[in-house]
């Protein structure tokens, strides 16, 4: 019994020190497979797109839609170019798992079954919580994407409502 | 039908028991808070998932204790002439089995997800409009659980001993040992933070093993209690001193040739029989028996009722036996035995081969 007491008392300050140390680092959390570093050092963000208007579309090799705009803006904030590839939903999930693309969009929402890692939802639209997809195990990249998206919800909703009103009239 | 004497704690123990019950209430509250916080911040980490499940299942024994201890000192009735002292033991068995099953579930699902599921990642939460990495919330929540549980466990441990309540002791022990799972979950979260994704799954397995261990040892104890094992101290390391003391007292009576006892523990109250062989020609036997039983009641508060039975010969005598080693010490002992045997055998086997070569 006494060894547990000792271990407990000596573990607490250690954990505190470790936590304080880690709070000081801005490179934390890290990726498992280095997606963030690849994007930054390569200067290109490989993005997969599964057409699903009004979120995403591909006309004559030109990507469009609100989520495409969002990814373009994210890339601009990271100072990199976007390289788009069109694929279907399951192909996109596969490409994400193989880390051939670093982000996937296609009007995904939390109600969908997918083997991809979804971000937290960034907008509630028509009762659906919409998300983007990223590779598994990449905490730093996930934090970058989610932090970028977290305050874009209202903007996206307004844009979509405006588009809908335009189409109706 | 005759019912047993009403069991009441002496004044000091009554106060301690009320204190301990209060602490269990605080424990239930603290654990519920942990469970809610864990649920809110657990994200996709399997270590956090395991810590959340653990806080839910460890809530159970404490809640069962609060409910059943209300029953336990209820007055014996015509239908339950021995009283309700066993109620907490019955609840304890149920809670322990749930712990065992939940522990096995956590281990299996963690092994499965470590082997099959893609590496986990932890994203952000938005607090007051600001994005914050969830890991920064997980660590303080785990630290809170660690400090709250070990403090409450430490405070409760001596109280359980003072009122001779094994369930209380078990709950306190579990709370006190909870820091291990919290530390494991911290390692898992920090592991994800460093991109060492498998640490998360390993931490979840450690938590699962810890819960399973609690489940095994507590189920074993609960079964021992319900099987009327000889009363032990709450830490179950030795026989409760009341047993040999009462036997010694009966043997020391001038009108007694020989005596032995048989006792069982029903929660914080001990019941049993004392067999005495009166010296031939003892006068006023009934008065003497009464006197002896009153003496035991006065001097041993844990003894709820002792039926003293005069007999010609003692029933086949059984030595009072110390409880066996706790399960994991038992396993360790076995391990040493096997190692010793191997050490003795291996040189022979290898030596023979050496000669052949």
mmCIF file of C-alpha atoms in Angstrom, chain B residues 25-277:
data_model
loop_
_atom_site.group_PDB
_atom_site.id
_atom_site.type_symbol
_atom_site.label_atom_id
_atom_site.label_comp_id
_atom_site.label_asym_id
_atom_site.label_seq_id
_atom_site.Cartn_x
_atom_site.Cartn_y
_atom_site.Cartn_z
ATOM 1 C CA UNK B 25 -21.669 10.957 -1.102
ATOM 2 C CA UNK B 26 -18.912 13.426 -1.955
ATOM 3 C CA UNK B 27 -17.145 10.662 -3.889
ATOM 4 C CA UNK B 28 -20.301 9.988 -5.901
ATOM 5 C CA UNK B 29 -20.595 13.696 -6.647
ATOM 6 C CA UNK B 30 -16.905 14.053 -7.581
ATOM 7 C CA UNK B 31 -17.021 10.966 -9.791
ATOM 8 C CA UNK B 32 -20.207 12.162 -11.508
ATOM 9 C CA UNK B 33 -18.505 15.471 -12.251
ATOM 10 C CA UNK B 34 -15.530 13.548 -13.684
ATOM 11 C CA UNK B 35 -17.835 11.388 -15.786
ATOM 12 C CA UNK B 36 -19.575 14.437 -17.286
ATOM 13 C CA UNK B 37 -16.268 16.238 -17.904
ATOM 14 C CA UNK B 38 -14.720 13.120 -19.449
ATOM 15 C CA UNK B 39 -17.717 12.765 -21.731
ATOM 16 C CA UNK B 40 -17.460 16.389 -22.846
ATOM 17 C CA UNK B 41 -13.742 16.335 -23.656
ATOM 18 C CA UNK B 42 -13.056 12.710 -24.588
ATOM 19 C CA UNK B 43 -12.958 13.347 -28.339
ATOM 20 C CA UNK B 44 -11.603 10.437 -30.361
ATOM 21 C CA UNK B 45 -9.058 9.279 -27.767
ATOM 22 C CA UNK B 46 -9.622 5.688 -26.670
ATOM 23 C CA UNK B 47 -7.736 6.304 -23.412
ATOM 24 C CA UNK B 48 -10.215 9.086 -22.570
ATOM 25 C CA UNK B 49 -13.068 6.817 -23.606
ATOM 26 C CA UNK B 50 -11.720 4.168 -21.206
ATOM 27 C CA UNK B 51 -11.304 6.720 -18.401
ATOM 28 C CA UNK B 52 -14.902 7.828 -18.972
ATOM 29 C CA UNK B 53 -16.200 4.247 -18.819
ATOM 30 C CA UNK B 54 -14.126 3.626 -15.726
ATOM 31 C CA UNK B 55 -15.579 6.630 -13.932
ATOM 32 C CA UNK B 56 -19.066 5.380 -14.809
ATOM 33 C CA UNK B 57 -18.535 1.857 -13.484
ATOM 34 C CA UNK B 58 -16.668 2.917 -10.339
ATOM 35 C CA UNK B 59 -19.628 5.149 -9.593
ATOM 36 C CA UNK B 60 -21.682 1.985 -9.231
ATOM 37 C CA UNK B 61 -20.153 0.404 -6.076
ATOM 38 C CA UNK B 62 -20.311 3.768 -4.281
ATOM 39 C CA UNK B 63 -23.953 4.302 -5.217
ATOM 40 C CA UNK B 64 -24.852 0.726 -4.289
ATOM 41 C CA UNK B 65 -23.169 1.266 -0.933
ATOM 42 C CA UNK B 66 -25.219 4.411 -0.266
ATOM 43 C CA UNK B 67 -28.451 2.600 -1.065
ATOM 44 C CA UNK B 68 -27.763 -0.710 0.674
ATOM 45 C CA UNK B 69 -26.237 0.776 3.815
ATOM 46 C CA UNK B 70 -29.625 2.415 4.398
ATOM 47 C CA UNK B 71 -31.111 -1.084 4.601
ATOM 48 C CA UNK B 72 -28.361 -2.789 6.501
ATOM 49 C CA UNK B 73 -29.220 -1.612 9.995
ATOM 50 C CA UNK B 74 -32.944 -1.992 9.562
ATOM 51 C CA UNK B 75 -34.616 -3.930 12.382
ATOM 52 C CA UNK B 76 -34.852 -7.693 11.794
ATOM 53 C CA UNK B 77 -38.331 -8.798 10.727
ATOM 54 C CA UNK B 78 -40.307 -12.031 10.855
ATOM 55 C CA UNK B 79 -39.361 -12.673 7.276
ATOM 56 C CA UNK B 80 -35.704 -11.699 7.731
ATOM 57 C CA UNK B 81 -34.943 -12.758 11.313
ATOM 58 C CA UNK B 82 -31.167 -12.328 10.878
ATOM 59 C CA UNK B 83 -31.645 -8.690 9.899
ATOM 60 C CA UNK B 84 -30.385 -6.933 6.796
ATOM 61 C CA UNK B 85 -26.663 -6.832 7.415
ATOM 62 C CA UNK B 86 -26.011 -8.774 4.225
ATOM 63 C CA UNK B 87 -27.657 -6.183 1.955
ATOM 64 C CA UNK B 88 -24.386 -4.315 1.224
ATOM 65 C CA UNK B 89 -22.593 -7.619 0.518
ATOM 66 C CA UNK B 90 -25.213 -8.564 -2.047
ATOM 67 C CA UNK B 91 -24.946 -5.147 -3.689
ATOM 68 C CA UNK B 92 -21.167 -5.387 -3.524
ATOM 69 C CA UNK B 93 -21.222 -8.664 -5.464
ATOM 70 C CA UNK B 94 -23.405 -7.106 -8.161
ATOM 71 C CA UNK B 95 -21.191 -4.028 -8.452
ATOM 72 C CA UNK B 96 -18.035 -6.158 -8.604
ATOM 73 C CA UNK B 97 -19.377 -8.338 -11.399
ATOM 74 C CA UNK B 98 -20.276 -5.219 -13.405
ATOM 75 C CA UNK B 99 -16.737 -3.932 -12.813
ATOM 76 C CA UNK B 100 -15.320 -7.227 -14.069
ATOM 77 C CA UNK B 101 -17.459 -7.244 -17.213
ATOM 78 C CA UNK B 102 -16.792 -3.564 -17.961
ATOM 79 C CA UNK B 103 -13.056 -4.081 -17.472
ATOM 80 C CA UNK B 104 -13.036 -7.006 -19.883
ATOM 81 C CA UNK B 105 -15.026 -4.922 -22.378
ATOM 82 C CA UNK B 106 -12.564 -2.017 -22.150
ATOM 83 C CA UNK B 107 -9.594 -4.358 -22.649
ATOM 84 C CA UNK B 108 -11.143 -6.156 -25.614
ATOM 85 C CA UNK B 109 -12.391 -3.049 -27.387
ATOM 86 C CA UNK B 110 -9.059 -1.274 -26.820
ATOM 87 C CA UNK B 111 -7.073 -4.205 -28.175
ATOM 88 C CA UNK B 112 -9.417 -4.372 -31.141
ATOM 89 C CA UNK B 113 -9.185 -0.665 -31.920
ATOM 90 C CA UNK B 114 -5.409 -0.642 -31.430
ATOM 91 C CA UNK B 115 -5.105 -3.479 -33.936
ATOM 92 C CA UNK B 116 -7.708 -2.359 -36.473
ATOM 93 C CA UNK B 117 -8.814 1.251 -36.107
ATOM 94 C CA UNK B 118 -6.885 4.047 -37.834
ATOM 95 C CA UNK B 119 -4.578 6.187 -35.661
ATOM 96 C CA UNK B 120 -6.498 8.652 -33.469
ATOM 97 C CA UNK B 121 -6.109 12.419 -33.626
ATOM 98 C CA UNK B 122 -7.354 15.072 -31.210
ATOM 99 C CA UNK B 123 -8.914 18.223 -32.646
ATOM 100 C CA UNK B 124 -10.126 21.439 -31.083
ATOM 101 C CA UNK B 125 -12.943 22.693 -28.901
ATOM 102 C CA UNK B 126 -14.221 26.238 -29.172
ATOM 103 C CA UNK B 127 -14.256 27.989 -25.799
ATOM 104 C CA UNK B 128 -15.803 31.485 -25.790
ATOM 105 C CA UNK B 129 -15.225 31.751 -29.522
ATOM 106 C CA UNK B 130 -11.561 30.815 -29.282
ATOM 107 C CA UNK B 131 -10.254 27.527 -30.676
ATOM 108 C CA UNK B 132 -8.360 25.443 -28.137
ATOM 109 C CA UNK B 133 -6.750 22.024 -28.564
ATOM 110 C CA UNK B 134 -8.908 19.461 -26.724
ATOM 111 C CA UNK B 135 -5.804 17.901 -25.189
ATOM 112 C CA UNK B 136 -5.383 21.063 -23.115
ATOM 113 C CA UNK B 137 -8.807 20.342 -21.635
ATOM 114 C CA UNK B 138 -8.258 16.593 -21.208
ATOM 115 C CA UNK B 139 -5.127 16.962 -19.090
ATOM 116 C CA UNK B 140 -6.636 19.268 -16.419
ATOM 117 C CA UNK B 141 -9.770 17.091 -16.260
ATOM 118 C CA UNK B 142 -7.595 14.021 -15.682
ATOM 119 C CA UNK B 143 -5.574 15.925 -13.095
ATOM 120 C CA UNK B 144 -8.777 16.921 -11.293
ATOM 121 C CA UNK B 145 -9.960 13.302 -11.229
ATOM 122 C CA UNK B 146 -6.555 12.140 -10.039
ATOM 123 C CA UNK B 147 -6.385 14.598 -7.140
ATOM 124 C CA UNK B 148 -10.052 14.291 -6.106
ATOM 125 C CA UNK B 149 -10.029 10.479 -6.108
ATOM 126 C CA UNK B 150 -6.756 9.992 -4.277
ATOM 127 C CA UNK B 151 -7.680 12.586 -1.643
ATOM 128 C CA UNK B 152 -11.108 11.055 -1.009
ATOM 129 C CA UNK B 153 -9.689 7.532 -1.052
ATOM 130 C CA UNK B 154 -7.020 8.446 1.462
ATOM 131 C CA UNK B 155 -9.569 10.119 3.732
ATOM 132 C CA UNK B 156 -11.966 7.161 3.586
ATOM 133 C CA UNK B 157 -9.483 4.341 4.083
ATOM 134 C CA UNK B 158 -8.995 4.669 7.876
ATOM 135 C CA UNK B 159 -12.737 5.238 8.423
ATOM 136 C CA UNK B 160 -13.641 1.923 6.779
ATOM 137 C CA UNK B 161 -11.254 0.233 9.153
ATOM 138 C CA UNK B 162 -12.706 1.914 12.225
ATOM 139 C CA UNK B 163 -16.284 0.802 11.514
ATOM 140 C CA UNK B 164 -15.187 -2.601 10.203
ATOM 141 C CA UNK B 165 -16.917 -2.036 6.859
ATOM 142 C CA UNK B 166 -15.374 -3.999 4.007
ATOM 143 C CA UNK B 167 -17.373 -2.365 1.245
ATOM 144 C CA UNK B 168 -16.308 1.053 2.446
ATOM 145 C CA UNK B 169 -12.730 -0.179 2.528
ATOM 146 C CA UNK B 170 -12.984 -1.544 -1.022
ATOM 147 C CA UNK B 171 -14.479 1.703 -2.352
ATOM 148 C CA UNK B 172 -11.755 3.727 -0.632
ATOM 149 C CA UNK B 173 -9.044 1.445 -1.988
ATOM 150 C CA UNK B 174 -10.373 1.721 -5.530
ATOM 151 C CA UNK B 175 -10.584 5.518 -5.332
ATOM 152 C CA UNK B 176 -7.075 5.694 -3.950
ATOM 153 C CA UNK B 177 -5.721 3.526 -6.773
ATOM 154 C CA UNK B 178 -7.554 5.536 -9.443
ATOM 155 C CA UNK B 179 -4.560 7.825 -10.046
ATOM 156 C CA UNK B 180 -3.009 4.989 -12.049
ATOM 157 C CA UNK B 181 -5.720 5.091 -14.732
ATOM 158 C CA UNK B 182 -5.649 8.876 -14.829
ATOM 159 C CA UNK B 183 -1.880 8.819 -15.243
ATOM 160 C CA UNK B 184 -2.244 6.213 -17.993
ATOM 161 C CA UNK B 185 -4.831 8.361 -19.792
ATOM 162 C CA UNK B 186 -2.495 11.376 -19.480
ATOM 163 C CA UNK B 187 0.285 9.364 -21.096
ATOM 164 C CA UNK B 188 -2.162 8.415 -23.865
ATOM 165 C CA UNK B 189 -3.193 12.030 -24.508
ATOM 166 C CA UNK B 190 0.392 13.281 -24.390
ATOM 167 C CA UNK B 191 1.252 10.404 -26.737
ATOM 168 C CA UNK B 192 -1.278 11.627 -29.298
ATOM 169 C CA UNK B 193 0.116 15.120 -28.806
ATOM 170 C CA UNK B 194 3.548 13.854 -29.801
ATOM 171 C CA UNK B 195 2.163 11.899 -32.739
ATOM 172 C CA UNK B 196 2.865 8.596 -30.976
ATOM 173 C CA UNK B 197 -0.664 7.443 -31.705
ATOM 174 C CA UNK B 198 -0.421 3.895 -30.295
ATOM 175 C CA UNK B 199 0.284 5.191 -26.765
ATOM 176 C CA UNK B 200 -3.407 6.102 -26.631
ATOM 177 C CA UNK B 201 -4.524 2.528 -27.257
ATOM 178 C CA UNK B 202 -1.934 1.116 -24.853
ATOM 179 C CA UNK B 203 -3.136 3.530 -22.148
ATOM 180 C CA UNK B 204 -6.720 2.384 -22.752
ATOM 181 C CA UNK B 205 -5.632 -1.239 -22.304
ATOM 182 C CA UNK B 206 -3.838 -0.361 -19.049
ATOM 183 C CA UNK B 207 -7.035 1.277 -17.762
ATOM 184 C CA UNK B 208 -9.064 -1.754 -18.816
ATOM 185 C CA UNK B 209 -6.674 -4.132 -17.051
ATOM 186 C CA UNK B 210 -6.874 -1.984 -13.912
ATOM 187 C CA UNK B 211 -10.687 -2.114 -13.935
ATOM 188 C CA UNK B 212 -10.647 -5.878 -14.601
ATOM 189 C CA UNK B 213 -8.215 -6.362 -11.722
ATOM 190 C CA UNK B 214 -10.552 -4.450 -9.404
ATOM 191 C CA UNK B 215 -13.443 -6.541 -10.716
ATOM 192 C CA UNK B 216 -11.675 -9.854 -10.088
ATOM 193 C CA UNK B 217 -10.445 -9.072 -6.586
ATOM 194 C CA UNK B 218 -13.739 -7.519 -5.487
ATOM 195 C CA UNK B 219 -15.868 -10.340 -6.898
ATOM 196 C CA UNK B 220 -13.659 -12.784 -5.052
ATOM 197 C CA UNK B 221 -14.051 -10.830 -1.810
ATOM 198 C CA UNK B 222 -17.806 -10.489 -2.195
ATOM 199 C CA UNK B 223 -18.143 -14.239 -2.758
ATOM 200 C CA UNK B 224 -15.952 -14.922 0.301
ATOM 201 C CA UNK B 225 -18.241 -12.715 2.381
ATOM 202 C CA UNK B 226 -21.380 -14.433 1.168
ATOM 203 C CA UNK B 227 -19.758 -17.836 1.729
ATOM 204 C CA UNK B 228 -19.426 -17.061 5.460
ATOM 205 C CA UNK B 229 -15.639 -17.006 5.534
ATOM 206 C CA UNK B 230 -14.113 -16.503 8.984
ATOM 207 C CA UNK B 231 -14.274 -12.776 9.789
ATOM 208 C CA UNK B 232 -11.147 -10.873 8.796
ATOM 209 C CA UNK B 233 -9.861 -7.351 9.221
ATOM 210 C CA UNK B 234 -11.178 -4.993 6.504
ATOM 211 C CA UNK B 235 -7.906 -5.274 4.583
ATOM 212 C CA UNK B 236 -8.462 -9.068 4.644
ATOM 213 C CA UNK B 237 -4.914 -9.749 5.672
ATOM 214 C CA UNK B 238 -5.633 -11.489 8.981
ATOM 215 C CA UNK B 239 -8.420 -12.951 11.049
ATOM 216 C CA UNK B 240 -10.479 -10.354 12.898
ATOM 217 C CA UNK B 241 -9.164 -10.309 16.484
ATOM 218 C CA UNK B 242 -12.692 -10.692 17.906
ATOM 219 C CA UNK B 243 -12.698 -14.370 16.852
ATOM 220 C CA UNK B 244 -9.705 -15.690 18.822
ATOM 221 C CA UNK B 245 -10.429 -13.265 21.666
ATOM 222 C CA UNK B 246 -13.942 -14.595 22.227
ATOM 223 C CA UNK B 247 -12.690 -18.184 21.959
ATOM 224 C CA UNK B 248 -9.959 -17.403 24.502
ATOM 225 C CA UNK B 249 -12.467 -15.751 26.841
ATOM 226 C CA UNK B 250 -14.776 -18.779 26.750
ATOM 227 C CA UNK B 251 -11.874 -21.127 27.437
ATOM 228 C CA UNK B 252 -10.750 -18.979 30.366
ATOM 229 C CA UNK B 253 -14.063 -19.258 32.225
ATOM 230 C CA UNK B 254 -13.586 -21.268 35.442
ATOM 231 C CA UNK B 255 -16.632 -23.501 34.813
ATOM 232 C CA UNK B 256 -15.580 -24.358 31.261
ATOM 233 C CA UNK B 257 -13.440 -27.368 30.363
ATOM 234 C CA UNK B 258 -12.952 -26.497 26.728
ATOM 235 C CA UNK B 259 -14.514 -24.163 24.157
ATOM 236 C CA UNK B 260 -14.409 -23.257 20.490
ATOM 237 C CA UNK B 261 -16.166 -20.789 18.209
ATOM 238 C CA UNK B 262 -17.569 -20.623 14.681
ATOM 239 C CA UNK B 263 -18.175 -17.143 13.289
ATOM 240 C CA UNK B 264 -19.246 -15.334 10.172
ATOM 241 C CA UNK B 265 -19.122 -11.729 9.096
ATOM 242 C CA UNK B 266 -22.318 -10.082 7.891
ATOM 243 C CA UNK B 267 -21.116 -6.638 6.957
ATOM 244 C CA UNK B 268 -19.951 -4.742 10.019
ATOM 245 C CA UNK B 269 -21.623 -7.243 12.374
ATOM 246 C CA UNK B 270 -20.208 -10.624 13.337
ATOM 247 C CA UNK B 271 -22.553 -13.504 14.143
ATOM 248 C CA UNK B 272 -21.664 -16.931 15.431
ATOM 249 C CA UNK B 273 -21.739 -19.737 17.924
ATOM 250 C CA UNK B 274 -19.552 -20.524 20.876
ATOM 251 C CA UNK B 275 -19.450 -24.163 21.945
ATOM 252 C CA UNK B 276 -18.557 -24.796 25.569
ATOM 253 C CA UNK B 277 -18.022 -28.037 27.476
#
